[in-house]
Amino acid sequence: MNQIWMQPEGAWATTSPRTLSFSARGGASAFFEVEAGDRLRIVDPEGRQPAFLYAGPGAFGEAAPGAPPLLETLRTGGDGAGGRSVEAALAARGIAPSDLEAHALFHASSPPGSTFRATAATSSVCVLVIPGGPMAPDAQDPPTDLRVEIEPARSLEGRAPPPLAPPLLDLRVKAATAEAFSVKAGQYIQIIDVDGRQCADFLAFDAVALQAGDEYGLDATTTHTLMGSTAPKPGLLSKYFDARMVPLVEIVQDTVGRHDTFMLACSAKYYEDMGYPGHSNCTDNFNAVLSPHGVQPKKGWPAINFFYNTVAGPDDRITMDEPWSRPGDYVLLRALTDLVCATSSCADDIDPANGWCPTDIHVRVYESDSAFSKGMSHRMTPDAEPRLTRESGFHPRTAALTRKMEDYRGFWVPTCFNAAGPLEEYWACRERATIMDLSVLRKFEVIGPDAEDLMQLAVTRNVRKLAVNQIVYTAMCNPHGGMIDDGTLFRLGQNNFRWICGDEYSGIWLRKLAEDHKLKVWVKSSTDQLHNVSVQGPRSREILSGLVVSPPQEPTVDELKWFRFTVGRIDGVPILVSRTGYTGELGYEVWCHPSQATAIWDSIMTAGAPQGLTPMGLAALDMLRIEAGLVFAGYDFCDQTDPFEAGIGFTVPKDKPDASIGSEAVARRRDNPHKRMVGLDVTGNEPVGHGDPVYDGRTQVGIVTSATKSPILGKTIALARLDVSAAALGRSVEIGKLDGHQKRLSATIVAFPHFDPKKTRVRAEAPKRGDQGQAGLTEPSPENVATAGIPA
């Protein structure tokens, strides 16, 4: 059987019914096995990533002459823990590293999509080593991932993925059956959808209470109430409770994210009502396997139905469709007390609940001392492998200050901190300074002789005007004019750019454009090589100016203009500092390699302590950015929203000499607008939120995109996208609550941003020597504040 085992991170998946696949991380090593006849394909999606494949003699033809021995690449490739794990895996199989032959894959100029293909002549272990060390903040050479695909000679059907750790229990639940098992407090339970699109109903009972004759099992209604969600997810609100409000299990990992907690496990009555009397069902299967444990039978079991895809619709009906789960997807739970558990493979074959064909479920139990990170899976594209929620390099510091973390775009990001809270963090940013981990931003290095041509094509700004060490905020549009993303583009050199954005798909889009237009350019993902904190507030310059040491040829922090960057060091650690932010305040972002993030955090916190520097989370950031009129993907724009409708029409110059993707569509929409982004001043203190309808009389004329109670303005404010016929400044509208008609909140259309519309705070220059007054706050120059410091 093919075993795939990866370090430091990876995931087993299938790209087709006959293919196993995973991503091997750049700068790391991956261990896997093939059988004779298996077809192996290794792809370099981004290009310029050398690698070495080590396998048994003759497995993939002749070895590469002069290739370094395996031990050398493992110990010098930057993957210390992963390399040691590979050595241990080889030793466990009685294989010496010197027994394996090397095959050189790709090179420093390989084009994107370069592929190695081979058929295994013999069964063999394989070690894929992807060299690469830490990327300096001003460099553009990140080690990037390779994709490994194996088309086995034997069928994949029914194969469970490799275990996450040595299992205490390895239990197959055959299709349309159920199994019961016991676990101890602290142990982990992995429930695996082996072939995909198969529901697994799950029950758990307090084992001690059950022995005493009391039956306390998972209670979905109690769980909904205490967790405030339809289904708990990894993080702070992750527990399932019984009717006593005692937690029985918590979710640790989830690679699917869509489950059912409302419907009963299928029962005899369901099939009888559908015209299938005597049909196998989960309830009867549960009754049979739980009876020896003293659990009383039921006509219908209120189970937690993992992988069951149900939706409560606006018509108050619960509908269902095929599960989202793919082959090998799973949930990982931790037992919070001794439990008696039961898991079924749902027997439903008369509707889409199991993709019309029930298949096996696999259960594994792991020891309590197993090391599993918490996380949800995120896929960049529907066919991509799942990647669990990541921790940034700053996480050891932020996690020590709060447990209120949320999974934001695949990273654990603090919502707020224990010592302050959102309101105090907000005022710290407005009055002093704050520090926030924004490593979740996606980073892409765009390099090559056609780099400028690619970015000129991809974004709405005129990139040819962008100088080295300058930054521009811009939109990236699709052909029909809708926004793929917004972001900041850094120019590091004549043919060197860095795109900072929110959506990981931007990298795929840029590579597609380069391929379609036959441009010689590489787009390399550097998100995992470049983490950043945002230092914002009127005292941010004062904090960083005495801390950052820049080379003589680079501007100092005091000299740094808005939308410019410099390089330097903080206590000897290389960093890049940009004068950018997302708060509407004077501010900077400090970029470093994640391995040095804690040192940077400590240095900034120490320097900022006399200035009242305060850690800040997402809740305070949301208030700040709405006041400043800064748009947020998924709220203020989507791929159907053009830049003008998103309120950032200033990013689309009329005189751009070269057409960008979507420019013709954007021009048509600019000249014939249907919707306009406006500000709203809301009467009263009732909460207003994203998606609330906006009315003119009985007619809905738009929606609220973002809203907050502004601390500094003392009122509720909102951003809203309205029909142009109803978007005149000063006009009165109403925000609909409840069903939109029973309750209305009065609002007045105003210009946005609501706070500091002339950008005096964010544009503040350093005071000249001898100047008195508040540091960092001076009047702006009288140029166009909407585009100051940014080329058209």
Short mmCIF file of C-alpha atoms in Angstrom, two decimals, residues 450-745:
data_model
loop_
_atom_site.label_atom_id
_atom_site.label_comp_id
_atom_site.label_asym_id
_atom_site.label_seq_id
_atom_site.Cartn_x
_atom_site.Cartn_y
_atom_site.Cartn_z
CA ASP A 450 8.46 40.76 -17.79
CA ALA A 451 7.46 41.41 -14.18
CA GLU A 452 6.41 45.02 -14.87
CA ASP A 453 4.37 43.96 -17.91
CA LEU A 454 2.55 41.34 -15.84
CA MET A 455 1.62 43.72 -13.03
CA GLN A 456 0.64 46.45 -15.51
CA LEU A 457 -1.74 43.90 -17.01
CA ALA A 458 -3.01 42.52 -13.71
CA VAL A 459 -3.84 45.61 -11.63
CA THR A 460 -5.75 48.81 -12.29
CA ARG A 461 -2.95 51.28 -11.40
CA ASN A 462 -0.28 52.48 -13.81
CA VAL A 463 2.61 50.35 -12.54
CA ARG A 464 5.07 51.97 -14.94
CA LYS A 465 4.99 55.08 -12.73
CA LEU A 466 5.91 53.11 -9.61
CA ALA A 467 9.43 53.88 -8.41
CA VAL A 468 11.76 51.52 -6.57
CA ASN A 469 11.02 51.58 -2.82
CA GLN A 470 7.51 52.86 -3.57
CA ILE A 471 4.19 51.16 -2.84
CA VAL A 472 0.81 51.53 -4.52
CA TYR A 473 -2.63 50.48 -3.32
CA THR A 474 -4.61 49.01 -6.20
CA ALA A 475 -7.40 46.72 -7.31
CA MET A 476 -7.04 43.48 -9.26
CA CYS A 477 -10.00 42.77 -11.53
CA ASN A 478 -11.34 39.89 -13.57
CA PRO A 479 -12.37 40.31 -17.24
CA HIS A 480 -15.93 41.43 -16.45
CA GLY A 481 -14.66 44.18 -14.12
CA GLY A 482 -15.34 42.54 -10.79
CA MET A 483 -12.63 42.64 -8.15
CA ILE A 484 -10.53 39.55 -7.49
CA ASP A 485 -8.77 41.36 -4.66
CA ASP A 486 -7.27 44.62 -3.50
CA GLY A 487 -3.76 44.97 -2.18
CA THR A 488 -0.49 46.84 -2.10
CA LEU A 489 2.22 46.44 -4.70
CA PHE A 490 5.84 46.99 -3.61
CA ARG A 491 8.54 47.70 -6.15
CA LEU A 492 11.84 46.22 -4.96
CA GLY A 493 13.76 46.67 -8.23
CA GLN A 494 13.44 47.25 -11.94
CA ASN A 495 12.07 43.75 -12.51
CA ASN A 496 11.11 42.92 -8.94
CA PHE A 497 7.71 43.36 -7.31
CA ARG A 498 5.96 42.06 -4.20
CA TRP A 499 2.16 41.75 -4.22
CA ILE A 500 0.55 41.86 -0.75
CA CYS A 501 -3.13 40.93 -0.70
CA GLY A 502 -5.80 38.96 1.11
CA ASP A 503 -6.65 36.15 -1.28
CA GLU A 504 -4.27 33.29 -2.01
CA TYR A 505 -5.92 32.82 -5.39
CA SER A 506 -4.14 35.97 -6.58
CA GLY A 507 -0.98 33.91 -7.12
CA ILE A 508 -2.77 31.42 -9.35
CA TRP A 509 -4.36 34.27 -11.30
CA LEU A 510 -1.03 36.01 -11.86
CA ARG A 511 0.62 32.80 -13.06
CA LYS A 512 -2.30 32.16 -15.42
CA LEU A 513 -1.99 35.66 -16.89
CA ALA A 514 1.74 35.17 -17.36
CA GLU A 515 1.19 31.88 -19.16
CA ASP A 516 -1.64 33.19 -21.35
CA HIS A 517 0.39 36.22 -22.41
CA LYS A 518 3.67 34.31 -22.75
CA LEU A 519 5.50 36.50 -20.26
CA LYS A 520 8.86 35.52 -18.80
CA VAL A 521 8.10 36.02 -15.14
CA TRP A 522 7.87 33.95 -11.97
CA VAL A 523 5.26 34.38 -9.24
CA LYS A 524 6.57 32.81 -6.04
CA SER A 525 4.52 32.42 -2.87
CA SER A 526 6.31 33.93 0.13
CA THR A 527 3.51 34.01 2.73
CA ASP A 528 5.29 31.45 4.91
CA GLN A 529 8.61 33.28 4.58
CA LEU A 530 7.46 36.80 5.44
CA HIS A 531 5.40 37.60 8.52
CA ASN A 532 4.48 41.08 9.65
CA VAL A 533 3.21 43.19 12.52
CA SER A 534 1.41 46.48 12.08
CA VAL A 535 2.51 49.28 14.42
CA GLN A 536 -0.15 51.98 14.22
CA GLY A 537 -1.01 55.19 16.02
CA PRO A 538 0.30 58.74 16.52
CA ARG A 539 3.29 57.47 18.53
CA SER A 540 4.26 54.70 16.11
CA ARG A 541 6.99 56.75 14.43
CA GLU A 542 8.50 57.68 17.78
CA ILE A 543 8.60 54.01 18.81
CA LEU A 544 10.22 52.72 15.62
CA SER A 545 12.55 55.62 14.81
CA GLY A 546 14.87 54.81 17.69
CA LEU A 547 14.68 51.09 17.03
CA VAL A 548 15.16 50.61 13.27
CA VAL A 549 18.71 50.98 11.95
CA SER A 550 18.74 51.60 8.19
CA PRO A 551 21.74 51.52 5.85
CA PRO A 552 23.06 54.96 4.83
CA GLN A 553 21.57 54.68 1.34
CA GLU A 554 18.07 53.92 2.67
CA PRO A 555 15.60 56.36 4.29
CA THR A 556 15.23 56.26 8.06
CA VAL A 557 11.86 55.79 9.73
CA ASP A 558 11.68 59.56 10.30
CA GLU A 559 12.33 60.17 6.60
CA LEU A 560 9.96 57.51 5.31
CA LYS A 561 7.07 58.94 3.29
CA TRP A 562 3.55 57.56 3.02
CA PHE A 563 3.45 54.46 0.79
CA ARG A 564 7.23 54.01 0.80
CA PHE A 565 9.40 51.32 2.39
CA THR A 566 12.91 50.93 3.69
CA VAL A 567 15.09 48.05 4.85
CA GLY A 568 17.16 47.80 7.99
CA ARG A 569 17.59 45.90 11.22
CA ILE A 570 16.00 45.79 14.65
CA ASP A 571 18.48 44.59 17.27
CA GLY A 572 20.44 42.90 14.50
CA VAL A 573 17.43 41.15 12.90
CA PRO A 574 16.89 42.01 9.20
CA ILE A 575 13.54 43.66 8.54
CA LEU A 576 11.64 45.64 5.96
CA VAL A 577 9.52 48.59 7.16
CA SER A 578 6.69 50.05 5.09
CA ARG A 579 4.67 53.14 5.89
CA THR A 580 1.34 51.44 5.35
CA GLY A 581 -1.60 50.36 7.47
CA TYR A 582 -5.32 49.67 7.72
CA THR A 583 -6.38 52.01 10.52
CA GLY A 584 -6.45 55.56 9.16
CA GLU A 585 -3.67 56.45 11.61
CA LEU A 586 0.00 57.19 11.16
CA GLY A 587 1.48 53.73 11.03
CA TYR A 588 4.00 51.21 9.78
CA GLU A 589 4.27 47.53 9.03
CA VAL A 590 7.38 45.59 10.03
CA TRP A 591 8.19 42.51 7.92
CA CYS A 592 10.55 39.71 8.96
CA HIS A 593 11.15 35.99 8.62
CA PRO A 594 8.82 34.03 10.94
CA SER A 595 11.75 32.37 12.71
CA GLN A 596 12.72 35.82 14.03
CA ALA A 597 9.21 37.11 14.69
CA THR A 598 9.25 36.71 18.47
CA ALA A 599 12.50 38.68 18.70
CA ILE A 600 10.95 41.49 16.65
CA TRP A 601 7.80 41.47 18.79
CA ASP A 602 9.85 41.65 21.99
CA SER A 603 12.01 44.50 20.71
CA ILE A 604 9.04 46.58 19.57
CA MET A 605 7.09 45.94 22.77
CA THR A 606 10.07 46.95 24.89
CA ALA A 607 10.66 50.12 22.88
CA GLY A 608 6.95 50.93 22.93
CA ALA A 609 6.29 50.38 26.61
CA PRO A 610 7.05 54.03 27.59
CA GLN A 611 4.65 55.15 24.83
CA GLY A 612 1.79 52.93 25.98
CA LEU A 613 2.08 50.47 23.08
CA THR A 614 -0.83 48.00 23.28
CA PRO A 615 -1.47 44.72 21.40
CA MET A 616 -4.58 44.96 19.21
CA GLY A 617 -6.93 42.40 17.67
CA LEU A 618 -9.36 42.17 14.78
CA ALA A 619 -12.35 43.60 16.67
CA ALA A 620 -10.67 46.97 17.25
CA LEU A 621 -9.22 46.96 13.73
CA ASP A 622 -12.71 46.64 12.27
CA MET A 623 -13.89 49.79 14.07
CA LEU A 624 -10.82 51.72 12.93
CA ARG A 625 -10.95 50.72 9.27
CA ILE A 626 -14.71 51.45 8.95
CA GLU A 627 -14.22 54.93 10.40
CA ALA A 628 -11.38 55.43 7.91
CA GLY A 629 -13.49 54.15 4.99
CA LEU A 630 -11.14 51.27 4.20
CA VAL A 631 -12.85 48.43 2.36
CA PHE A 632 -12.81 44.77 3.35
CA ALA A 633 -13.03 41.80 0.97
CA GLY A 634 -16.18 39.73 1.35
CA TYR A 635 -17.97 42.64 2.99
CA ASP A 636 -17.44 45.80 0.94
CA PHE A 637 -16.59 44.07 -2.32
CA CYS A 638 -16.66 40.68 -4.05
CA ASP A 639 -15.90 39.41 -7.53
CA GLN A 640 -19.13 41.02 -8.79
CA THR A 641 -18.18 44.47 -7.48
CA ASP A 642 -16.13 46.86 -9.60
CA PRO A 643 -13.69 49.32 -7.95
CA PHE A 644 -16.13 52.24 -8.29
CA GLU A 645 -18.92 50.31 -6.61
CA ALA A 646 -16.43 49.39 -3.87
CA GLY A 647 -15.63 53.06 -3.28
CA ILE A 648 -12.04 52.84 -4.55
CA GLY A 649 -12.52 54.30 -8.00
CA PHE A 650 -9.38 56.39 -7.40
CA THR A 651 -7.37 53.22 -8.13
CA VAL A 652 -8.55 53.28 -11.77
CA PRO A 653 -6.80 56.09 -13.68
CA LYS A 654 -8.40 57.19 -16.95
CA ASP A 655 -5.06 57.82 -18.63
CA LYS A 656 -3.40 54.46 -18.06
CA PRO A 657 -1.53 53.81 -21.32
CA ASP A 658 -1.89 50.02 -21.32
CA ALA A 659 -5.12 48.12 -20.87
CA SER A 660 -5.35 45.95 -17.77
CA ILE A 661 -7.54 42.91 -17.35
CA GLY A 662 -11.14 44.11 -17.04
CA SER A 663 -10.33 47.72 -17.93
CA GLU A 664 -12.91 47.93 -20.73
CA ALA A 665 -15.62 46.52 -18.48
CA VAL A 666 -14.61 48.83 -15.63
CA ALA A 667 -14.71 51.83 -17.98
CA ARG A 668 -18.24 50.93 -19.10
CA ARG A 669 -19.35 50.55 -15.51
CA ARG A 670 -17.66 53.83 -14.55
CA ASP A 671 -19.45 55.72 -17.32
CA ASN A 672 -22.80 54.02 -16.65
CA PRO A 673 -22.83 53.35 -12.89
CA HIS A 674 -25.62 51.37 -11.30
CA LYS A 675 -24.46 51.40 -7.67
CA ARG A 676 -22.39 53.70 -5.48
CA MET A 677 -20.64 53.27 -2.16
CA VAL A 678 -21.75 55.83 0.42
CA GLY A 679 -21.48 56.50 4.12
CA LEU A 680 -24.45 56.34 6.47
CA ASP A 681 -25.00 58.11 9.77
CA VAL A 682 -27.47 55.93 11.66
CA THR A 683 -29.93 57.37 14.16
CA GLY A 684 -29.95 55.69 17.59
CA ASN A 685 -27.85 52.91 19.06
CA GLU A 686 -29.44 49.80 17.52
CA PRO A 687 -26.82 47.46 16.06
CA VAL A 688 -26.40 47.46 12.28
CA GLY A 689 -24.48 44.82 10.39
CA HIS A 690 -23.20 43.60 7.05
CA GLY A 691 -26.03 42.60 4.72
CA ASP A 692 -28.75 44.69 6.36
CA PRO A 693 -31.08 45.99 3.62
CA VAL A 694 -31.38 49.73 2.96
CA TYR A 695 -34.79 51.07 1.94
CA ASP A 696 -36.30 54.13 0.31
CA GLY A 697 -39.90 53.70 1.38
CA ARG A 698 -40.94 50.17 0.58
CA THR A 699 -38.27 49.69 -2.08
CA GLN A 700 -34.90 48.21 -1.21
CA VAL A 701 -32.21 50.38 -2.76
CA GLY A 702 -29.06 48.73 -1.41
CA ILE A 703 -27.32 46.96 1.45
CA VAL A 704 -25.06 47.81 4.34
CA THR A 705 -21.60 46.43 3.63
CA SER A 706 -19.90 47.31 6.95
CA ALA A 707 -21.04 49.04 10.14
CA THR A 708 -19.79 49.88 13.62
CA LYS A 709 -20.54 52.03 16.64
CA SER A 710 -17.84 54.68 16.27
CA PRO A 711 -16.22 55.45 19.62
CA ILE A 712 -14.63 58.71 18.50
CA LEU A 713 -17.73 59.99 16.67
CA GLY A 714 -20.18 58.73 19.28
CA LYS A 715 -22.64 57.30 16.77
CA THR A 716 -23.34 54.29 14.59
CA ILE A 717 -21.86 54.62 11.13
CA ALA A 718 -21.97 52.37 8.10
CA LEU A 719 -20.70 51.86 4.58
CA ALA A 720 -23.46 50.96 2.13
CA ARG A 721 -23.75 50.24 -1.57
CA LEU A 722 -26.87 51.91 -2.98
CA ASP A 723 -28.58 52.33 -6.32
CA VAL A 724 -27.22 55.56 -7.83
CA SER A 725 -30.77 56.99 -8.02
CA ALA A 726 -30.99 56.87 -4.23
CA ALA A 727 -27.37 57.72 -3.29
CA ALA A 728 -27.46 61.53 -3.10
CA LEU A 729 -25.66 63.04 -0.12
CA GLY A 730 -28.00 64.28 2.58
CA ARG A 731 -30.83 61.97 1.56
CA SER A 732 -32.69 60.04 4.24
CA VAL A 733 -33.00 56.27 3.97
CA GLU A 734 -33.95 53.46 6.33
CA ILE A 735 -32.13 50.30 7.37
CA GLY A 736 -34.42 47.30 7.61
CA LYS A 737 -34.26 44.97 10.61
CA LEU A 738 -36.21 41.79 11.37
CA ASP A 739 -37.90 41.08 8.01
CA GLY A 740 -36.82 44.47 6.67
CA HIS A 741 -40.25 46.05 7.11
CA GLN A 742 -41.37 45.51 10.70
CA LYS A 743 -38.48 47.55 12.09
CA ARG A 744 -36.65 50.41 10.44
CA LEU A 745 -33.68 52.52 11.55
#
